[in-house]
Short mmCIF file of C-alpha atoms and ligand atoms in Angstrom, two decimals:
data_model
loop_
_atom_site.label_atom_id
_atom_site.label_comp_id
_atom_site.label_asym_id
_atom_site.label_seq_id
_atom_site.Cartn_x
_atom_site.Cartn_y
_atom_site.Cartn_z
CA UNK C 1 140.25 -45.24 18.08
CA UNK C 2 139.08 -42.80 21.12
CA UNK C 3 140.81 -40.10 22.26
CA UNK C 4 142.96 -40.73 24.70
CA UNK C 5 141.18 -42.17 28.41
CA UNK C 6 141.54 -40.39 31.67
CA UNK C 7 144.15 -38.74 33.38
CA UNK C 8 146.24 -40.68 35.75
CA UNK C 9 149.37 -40.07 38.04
CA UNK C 10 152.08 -41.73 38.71
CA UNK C 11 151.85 -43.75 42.40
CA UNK C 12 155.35 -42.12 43.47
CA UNK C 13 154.55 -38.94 42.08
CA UNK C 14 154.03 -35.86 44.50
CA UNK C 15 154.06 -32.86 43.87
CA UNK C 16 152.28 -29.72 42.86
CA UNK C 17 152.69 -30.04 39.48
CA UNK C 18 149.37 -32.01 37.56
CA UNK C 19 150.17 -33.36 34.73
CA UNK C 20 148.50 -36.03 33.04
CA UNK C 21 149.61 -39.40 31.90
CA UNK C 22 148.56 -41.80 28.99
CA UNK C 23 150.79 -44.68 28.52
CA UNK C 24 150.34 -47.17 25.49
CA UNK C 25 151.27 -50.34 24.47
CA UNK C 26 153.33 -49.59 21.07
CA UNK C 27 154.38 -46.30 19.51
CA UNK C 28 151.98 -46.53 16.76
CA UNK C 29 148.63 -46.24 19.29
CA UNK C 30 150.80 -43.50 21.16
CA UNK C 31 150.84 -41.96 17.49
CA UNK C 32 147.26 -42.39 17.26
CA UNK C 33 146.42 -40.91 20.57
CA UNK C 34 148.09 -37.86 20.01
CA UNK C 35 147.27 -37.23 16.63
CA UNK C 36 143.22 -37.85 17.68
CA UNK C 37 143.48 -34.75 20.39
CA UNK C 38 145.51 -32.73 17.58
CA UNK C 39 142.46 -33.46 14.95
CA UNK C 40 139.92 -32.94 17.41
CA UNK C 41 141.02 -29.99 18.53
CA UNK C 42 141.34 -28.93 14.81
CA UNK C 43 137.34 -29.98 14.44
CA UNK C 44 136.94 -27.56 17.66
CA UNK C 45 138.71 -24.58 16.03
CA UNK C 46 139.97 -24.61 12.30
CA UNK C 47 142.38 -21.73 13.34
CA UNK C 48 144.64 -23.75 15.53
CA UNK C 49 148.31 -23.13 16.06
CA UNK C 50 150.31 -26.18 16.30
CA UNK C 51 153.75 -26.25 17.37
CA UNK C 52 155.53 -29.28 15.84
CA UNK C 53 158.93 -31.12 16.82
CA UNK C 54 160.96 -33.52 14.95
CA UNK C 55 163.11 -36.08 15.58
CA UNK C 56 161.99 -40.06 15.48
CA UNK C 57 159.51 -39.98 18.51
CA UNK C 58 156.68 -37.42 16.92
CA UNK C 59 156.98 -40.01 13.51
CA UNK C 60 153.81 -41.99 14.57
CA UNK C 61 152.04 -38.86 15.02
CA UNK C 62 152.48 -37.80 11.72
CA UNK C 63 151.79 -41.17 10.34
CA UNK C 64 148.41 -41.02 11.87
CA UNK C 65 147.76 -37.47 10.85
CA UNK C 66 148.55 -37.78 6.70
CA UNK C 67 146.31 -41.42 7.14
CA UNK C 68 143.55 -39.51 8.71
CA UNK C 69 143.47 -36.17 6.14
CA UNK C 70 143.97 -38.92 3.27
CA UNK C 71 140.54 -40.52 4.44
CA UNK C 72 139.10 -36.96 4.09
CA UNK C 73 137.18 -33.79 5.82
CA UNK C 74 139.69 -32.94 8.06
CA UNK C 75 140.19 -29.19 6.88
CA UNK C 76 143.85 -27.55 7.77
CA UNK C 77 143.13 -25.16 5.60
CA UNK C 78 143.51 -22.16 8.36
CA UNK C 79 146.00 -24.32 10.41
CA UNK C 80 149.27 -22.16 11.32
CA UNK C 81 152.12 -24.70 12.40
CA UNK C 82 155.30 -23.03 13.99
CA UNK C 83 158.44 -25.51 14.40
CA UNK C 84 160.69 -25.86 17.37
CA UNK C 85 164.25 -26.15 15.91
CA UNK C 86 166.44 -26.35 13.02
CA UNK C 87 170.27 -26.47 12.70
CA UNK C 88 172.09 -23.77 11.52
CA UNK C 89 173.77 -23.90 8.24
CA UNK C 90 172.25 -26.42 6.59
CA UNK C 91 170.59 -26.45 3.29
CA UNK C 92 166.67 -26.70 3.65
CA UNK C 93 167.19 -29.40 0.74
CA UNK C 94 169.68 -31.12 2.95
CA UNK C 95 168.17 -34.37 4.26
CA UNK C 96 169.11 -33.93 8.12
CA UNK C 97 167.74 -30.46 8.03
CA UNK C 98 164.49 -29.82 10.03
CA UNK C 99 162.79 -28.46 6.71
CA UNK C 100 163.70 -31.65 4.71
CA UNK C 101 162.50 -33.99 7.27
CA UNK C 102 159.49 -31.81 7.95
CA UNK C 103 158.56 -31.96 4.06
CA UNK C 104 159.08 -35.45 4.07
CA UNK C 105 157.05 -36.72 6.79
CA UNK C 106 154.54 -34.50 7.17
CA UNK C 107 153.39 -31.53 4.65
CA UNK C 108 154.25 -32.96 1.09
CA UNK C 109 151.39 -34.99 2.20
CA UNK C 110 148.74 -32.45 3.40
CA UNK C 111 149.77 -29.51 1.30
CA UNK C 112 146.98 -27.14 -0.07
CA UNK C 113 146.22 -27.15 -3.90
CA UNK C 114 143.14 -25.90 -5.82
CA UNK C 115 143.14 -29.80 -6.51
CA UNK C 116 143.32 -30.16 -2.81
CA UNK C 117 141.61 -27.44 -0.63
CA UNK C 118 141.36 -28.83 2.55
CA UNK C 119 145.29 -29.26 2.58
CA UNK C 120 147.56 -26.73 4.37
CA UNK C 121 149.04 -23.62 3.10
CA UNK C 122 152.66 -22.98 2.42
CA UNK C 123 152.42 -19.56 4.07
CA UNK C 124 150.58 -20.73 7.25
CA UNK C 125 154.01 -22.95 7.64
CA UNK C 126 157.07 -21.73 9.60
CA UNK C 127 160.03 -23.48 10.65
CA UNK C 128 163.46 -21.13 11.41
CA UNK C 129 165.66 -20.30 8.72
CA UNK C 130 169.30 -21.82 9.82
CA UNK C 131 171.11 -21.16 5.97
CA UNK C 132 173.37 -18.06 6.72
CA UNK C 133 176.31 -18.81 5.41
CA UNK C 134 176.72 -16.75 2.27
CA UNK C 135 175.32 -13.64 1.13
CA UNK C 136 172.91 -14.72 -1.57
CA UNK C 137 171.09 -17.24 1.19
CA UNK C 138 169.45 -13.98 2.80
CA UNK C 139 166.96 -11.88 1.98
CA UNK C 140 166.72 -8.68 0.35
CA UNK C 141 165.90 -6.76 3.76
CA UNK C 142 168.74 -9.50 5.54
CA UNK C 143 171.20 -8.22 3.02
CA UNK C 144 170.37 -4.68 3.56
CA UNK C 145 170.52 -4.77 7.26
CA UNK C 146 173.93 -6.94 7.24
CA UNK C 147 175.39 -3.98 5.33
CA UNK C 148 174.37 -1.70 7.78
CA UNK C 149 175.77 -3.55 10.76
CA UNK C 150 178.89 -4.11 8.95
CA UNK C 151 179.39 -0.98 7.06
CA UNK C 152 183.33 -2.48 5.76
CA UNK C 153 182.33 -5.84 4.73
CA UNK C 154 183.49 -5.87 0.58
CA UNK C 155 181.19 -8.14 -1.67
CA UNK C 156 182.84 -11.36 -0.51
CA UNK C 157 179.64 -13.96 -0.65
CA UNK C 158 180.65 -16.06 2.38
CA UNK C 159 179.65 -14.76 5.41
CA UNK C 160 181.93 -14.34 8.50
CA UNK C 161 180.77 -16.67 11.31
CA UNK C 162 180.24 -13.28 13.36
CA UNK C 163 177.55 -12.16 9.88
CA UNK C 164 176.02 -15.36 10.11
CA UNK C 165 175.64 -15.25 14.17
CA UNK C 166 174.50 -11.90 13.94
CA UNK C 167 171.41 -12.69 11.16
CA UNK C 168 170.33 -15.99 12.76
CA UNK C 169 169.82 -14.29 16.11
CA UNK C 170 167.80 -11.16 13.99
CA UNK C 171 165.67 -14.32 12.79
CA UNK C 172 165.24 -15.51 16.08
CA UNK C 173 164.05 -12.29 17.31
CA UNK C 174 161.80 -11.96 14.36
CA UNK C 175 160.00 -15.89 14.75
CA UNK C 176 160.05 -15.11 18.15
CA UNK C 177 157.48 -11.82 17.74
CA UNK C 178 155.76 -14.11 14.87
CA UNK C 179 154.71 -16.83 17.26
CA UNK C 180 153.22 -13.55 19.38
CA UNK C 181 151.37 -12.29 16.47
CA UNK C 182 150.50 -15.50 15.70
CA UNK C 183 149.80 -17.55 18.81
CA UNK C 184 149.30 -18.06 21.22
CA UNK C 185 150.56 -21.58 20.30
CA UNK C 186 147.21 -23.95 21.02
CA UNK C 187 149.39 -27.36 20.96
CA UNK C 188 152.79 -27.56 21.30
CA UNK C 189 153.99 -30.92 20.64
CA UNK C 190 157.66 -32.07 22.26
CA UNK C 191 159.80 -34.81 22.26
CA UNK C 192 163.08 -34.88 24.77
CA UNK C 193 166.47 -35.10 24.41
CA UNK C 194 168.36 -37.66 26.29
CA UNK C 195 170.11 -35.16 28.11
CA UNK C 196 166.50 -33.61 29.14
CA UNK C 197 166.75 -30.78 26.53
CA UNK C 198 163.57 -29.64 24.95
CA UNK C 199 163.71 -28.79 21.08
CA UNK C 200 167.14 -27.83 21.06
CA UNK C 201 167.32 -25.79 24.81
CA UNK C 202 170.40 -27.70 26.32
CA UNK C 203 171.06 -28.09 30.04
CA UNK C 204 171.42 -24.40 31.51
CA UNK C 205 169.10 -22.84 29.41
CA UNK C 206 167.26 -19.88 30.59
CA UNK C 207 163.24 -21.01 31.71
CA UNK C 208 162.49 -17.94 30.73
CA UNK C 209 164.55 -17.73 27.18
CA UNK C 210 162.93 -16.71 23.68
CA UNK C 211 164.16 -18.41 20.50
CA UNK C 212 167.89 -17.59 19.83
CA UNK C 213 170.93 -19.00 18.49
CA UNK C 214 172.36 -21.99 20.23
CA UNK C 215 175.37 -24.31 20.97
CA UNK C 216 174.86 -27.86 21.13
CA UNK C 217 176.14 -29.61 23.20
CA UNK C 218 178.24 -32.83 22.52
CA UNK C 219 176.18 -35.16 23.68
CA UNK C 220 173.40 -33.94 21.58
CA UNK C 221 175.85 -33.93 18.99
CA UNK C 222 176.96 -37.32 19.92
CA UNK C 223 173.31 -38.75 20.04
CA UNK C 224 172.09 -37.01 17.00
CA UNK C 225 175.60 -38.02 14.91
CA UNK C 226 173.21 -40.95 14.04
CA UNK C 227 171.40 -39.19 11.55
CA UNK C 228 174.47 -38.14 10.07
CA UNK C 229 176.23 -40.89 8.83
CA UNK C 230 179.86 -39.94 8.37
CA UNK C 231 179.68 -36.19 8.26
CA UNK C 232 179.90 -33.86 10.91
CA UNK C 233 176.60 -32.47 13.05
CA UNK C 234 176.08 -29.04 13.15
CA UNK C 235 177.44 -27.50 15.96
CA UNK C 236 174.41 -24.59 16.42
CA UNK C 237 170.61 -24.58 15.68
CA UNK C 238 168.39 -22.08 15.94
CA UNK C 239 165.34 -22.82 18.53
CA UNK C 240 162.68 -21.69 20.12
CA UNK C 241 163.14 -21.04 24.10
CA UNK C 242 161.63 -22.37 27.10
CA UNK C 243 159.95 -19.11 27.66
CA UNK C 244 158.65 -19.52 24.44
CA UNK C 245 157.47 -23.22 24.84
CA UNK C 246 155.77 -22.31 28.31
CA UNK C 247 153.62 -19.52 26.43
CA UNK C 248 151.36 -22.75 24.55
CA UNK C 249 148.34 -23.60 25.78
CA UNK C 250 148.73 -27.52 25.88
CA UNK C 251 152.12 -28.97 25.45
CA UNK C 252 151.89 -32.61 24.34
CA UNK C 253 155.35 -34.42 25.81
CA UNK C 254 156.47 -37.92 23.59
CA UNK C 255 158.45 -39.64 24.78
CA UNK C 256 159.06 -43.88 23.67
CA UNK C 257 161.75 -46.38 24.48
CA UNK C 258 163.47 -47.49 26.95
CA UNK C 259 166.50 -44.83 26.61
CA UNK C 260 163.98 -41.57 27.52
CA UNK C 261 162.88 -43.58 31.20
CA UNK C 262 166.10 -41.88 33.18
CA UNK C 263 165.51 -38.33 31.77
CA UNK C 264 161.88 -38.57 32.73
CA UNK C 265 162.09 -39.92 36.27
CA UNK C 266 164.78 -37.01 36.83
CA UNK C 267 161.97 -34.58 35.30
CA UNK C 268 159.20 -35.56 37.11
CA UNK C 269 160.68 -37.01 40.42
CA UNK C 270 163.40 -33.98 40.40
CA UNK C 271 163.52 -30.96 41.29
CA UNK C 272 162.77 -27.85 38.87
CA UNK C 273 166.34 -26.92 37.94
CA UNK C 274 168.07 -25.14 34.54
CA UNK C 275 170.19 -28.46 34.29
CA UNK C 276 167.35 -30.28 33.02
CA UNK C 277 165.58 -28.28 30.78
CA UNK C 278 162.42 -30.26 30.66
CA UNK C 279 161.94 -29.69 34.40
CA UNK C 280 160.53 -26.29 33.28
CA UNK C 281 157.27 -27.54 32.38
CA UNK C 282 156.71 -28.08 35.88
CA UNK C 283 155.74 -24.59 35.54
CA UNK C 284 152.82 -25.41 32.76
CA UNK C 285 149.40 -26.26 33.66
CA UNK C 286 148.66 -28.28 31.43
CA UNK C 287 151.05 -30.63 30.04
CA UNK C 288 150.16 -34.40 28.99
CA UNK C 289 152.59 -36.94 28.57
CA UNK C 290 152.02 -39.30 25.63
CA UNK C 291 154.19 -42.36 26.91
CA UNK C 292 154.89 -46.05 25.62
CA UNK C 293 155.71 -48.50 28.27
CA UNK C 294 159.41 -48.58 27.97
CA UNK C 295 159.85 -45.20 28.28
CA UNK C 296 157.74 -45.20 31.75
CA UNK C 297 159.44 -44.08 34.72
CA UNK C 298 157.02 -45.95 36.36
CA UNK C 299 157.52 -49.09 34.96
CA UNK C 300 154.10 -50.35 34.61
CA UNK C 301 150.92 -49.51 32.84
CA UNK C 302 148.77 -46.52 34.29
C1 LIG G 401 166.45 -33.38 18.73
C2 LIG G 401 165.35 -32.32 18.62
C3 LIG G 401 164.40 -32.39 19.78
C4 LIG G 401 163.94 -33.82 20.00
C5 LIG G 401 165.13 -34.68 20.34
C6 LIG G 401 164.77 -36.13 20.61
O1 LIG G 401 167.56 -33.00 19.40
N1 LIG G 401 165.90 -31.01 18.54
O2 LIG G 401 163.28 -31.55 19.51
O3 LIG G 401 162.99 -33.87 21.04
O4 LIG G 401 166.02 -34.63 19.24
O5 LIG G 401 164.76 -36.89 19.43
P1 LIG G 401 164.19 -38.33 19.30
O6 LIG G 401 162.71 -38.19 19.26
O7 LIG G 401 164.74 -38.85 18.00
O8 LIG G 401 164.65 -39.12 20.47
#
């Protein structure tokens, strides 16, 4: 399948922003789409930065990607890959963590190996660290520094929630300057929250804010409570910022289903505003919407 065809506008839409559209018929060509510019962009420069996203909308993506390195020559050998989110205090090994989902459907399947070269490389991958909740989940410099900052903590192993607060915002700070060393960010792949948030940025959130600790809000909680079954959702993540997001070169918005069409007729019809985070790409220049045909705000096939 082609890359995706030429860039179209919405009829209604005016306004200075230029963004393009591509809407498909089913998730699974949307998947195929995307993960076509991703793989030739990878052919144009083996050194790309890719900034990933989870939840169920990037899934076809994925799918498309592992089929298309399984057929062979596609080398992601120097690929970096930054992720957007993950919630604080879970286990990597948990299965609604960011890390166990990202294993899952994505790098168990591309990994590099001397029996696989052409596959990814576990230091080239970085997704935020949310497990802060006792001592021995930090490392050697984390536990030195928390002993500085807290010169009367005893040896206890749990960590007060002010400890853990205070080392998930040092590794925000710290992916934060990685993604500078690193980037700039060539792709950066996003989905959107219901409530217009944008990896885990809720409504309010600085346009101009760097990764840091957040709240969630309850209706992310509320939404994303369907991933975990009877137990409670996390109620902060770690995530990159808008300012952050902004810095990529390309940002690649999903979005599928009928549920997503409010949020994006309030982002593109609306008004730039902190309320809806995803407003802020307004600000990008180059943004492409991947779309399926329920999800349109337009209601009709561009
Ligand atoms: C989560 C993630 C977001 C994602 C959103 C939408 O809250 N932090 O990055 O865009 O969910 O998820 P879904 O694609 O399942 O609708």
């Amino acid at each position: 399948m082609s890359p995706i065809g030429p860039a179209t506008v919405p009829s209604s839409y005016s306004g200075e922003f230029k963004p393009h559209f591509h809407v498909f018929d089913s998730r699974e060509t949307l998947g195929q789409a995307c993960a076509n510019c991703i793989i030739e962009e990878i052919q144009k420069n083996k050194q790309v930065v890719l900034g990933l996203a989870t939840g169920s909308t990037p899934l076809p993506v994925y799918k498309a990607l592992v089929k298309a390195f399984n057929r062979g020559g596609l080398d992601l050998s120097e690929v970096t890959t930054f992720n957007l989110d993950e919630y604080v205090g879970l286990d990597p090994r948990d299965k609604q963590s960011y890390h166990y989902y990202m294993k899952e459907k994505l790098f168990k399947n591309l990994m590099w190996s001397e029996d696989n070269p052409l596959g990814i490389k576990t230091e080239n991958i970085h997704i935020p660290n949310g497990q802060a909740t006792k001592f021995q989940h930090l490392s050697f410099e984390e536990q030195n520094a928390l002993k500085k900052q807290f010169p009367l903590r005893g040896d206890e192993s749990t960590l007060s929630s002010l400890e853990s607060n205070w080392i998930i915002c040092r590794r925000a700070e710290a992916y934060d300057r990685l993604i500078n060393q690193c980037g700039p960010i060539d792709i950066q792949i996003l989905g959107i929250g219901e409530n217009g948030h944008l990896a885990f940025c809720e409504p309010g959130s600085s346009h101009e804010g760097r990764t840091s600790l957040v709240e969630l809000t309850a209706n992310t909680r509320a939404v994303n409570g369907r991933f975990f079954h009877d137990r409670n959702v996390p109620t902060q993540a770690i995530s990159m910022g808008i300012g952050t997001i902004l810095q990529a070169r390309k940002i690649y918005l999903l979005a599928t289903g009928e549920r997503k069409q409010e949020i994006l007729k309030k982002t593109l019809y609306g008004k730039v505003c902190e309320e809806i985070p995803a407003t802020a790409l307004k600000k990008h220049s180059e943004v492409i919407f991947f779309l399926d045909i329920e999800a349109n705000p337009d209601k009709r096939k561009l």
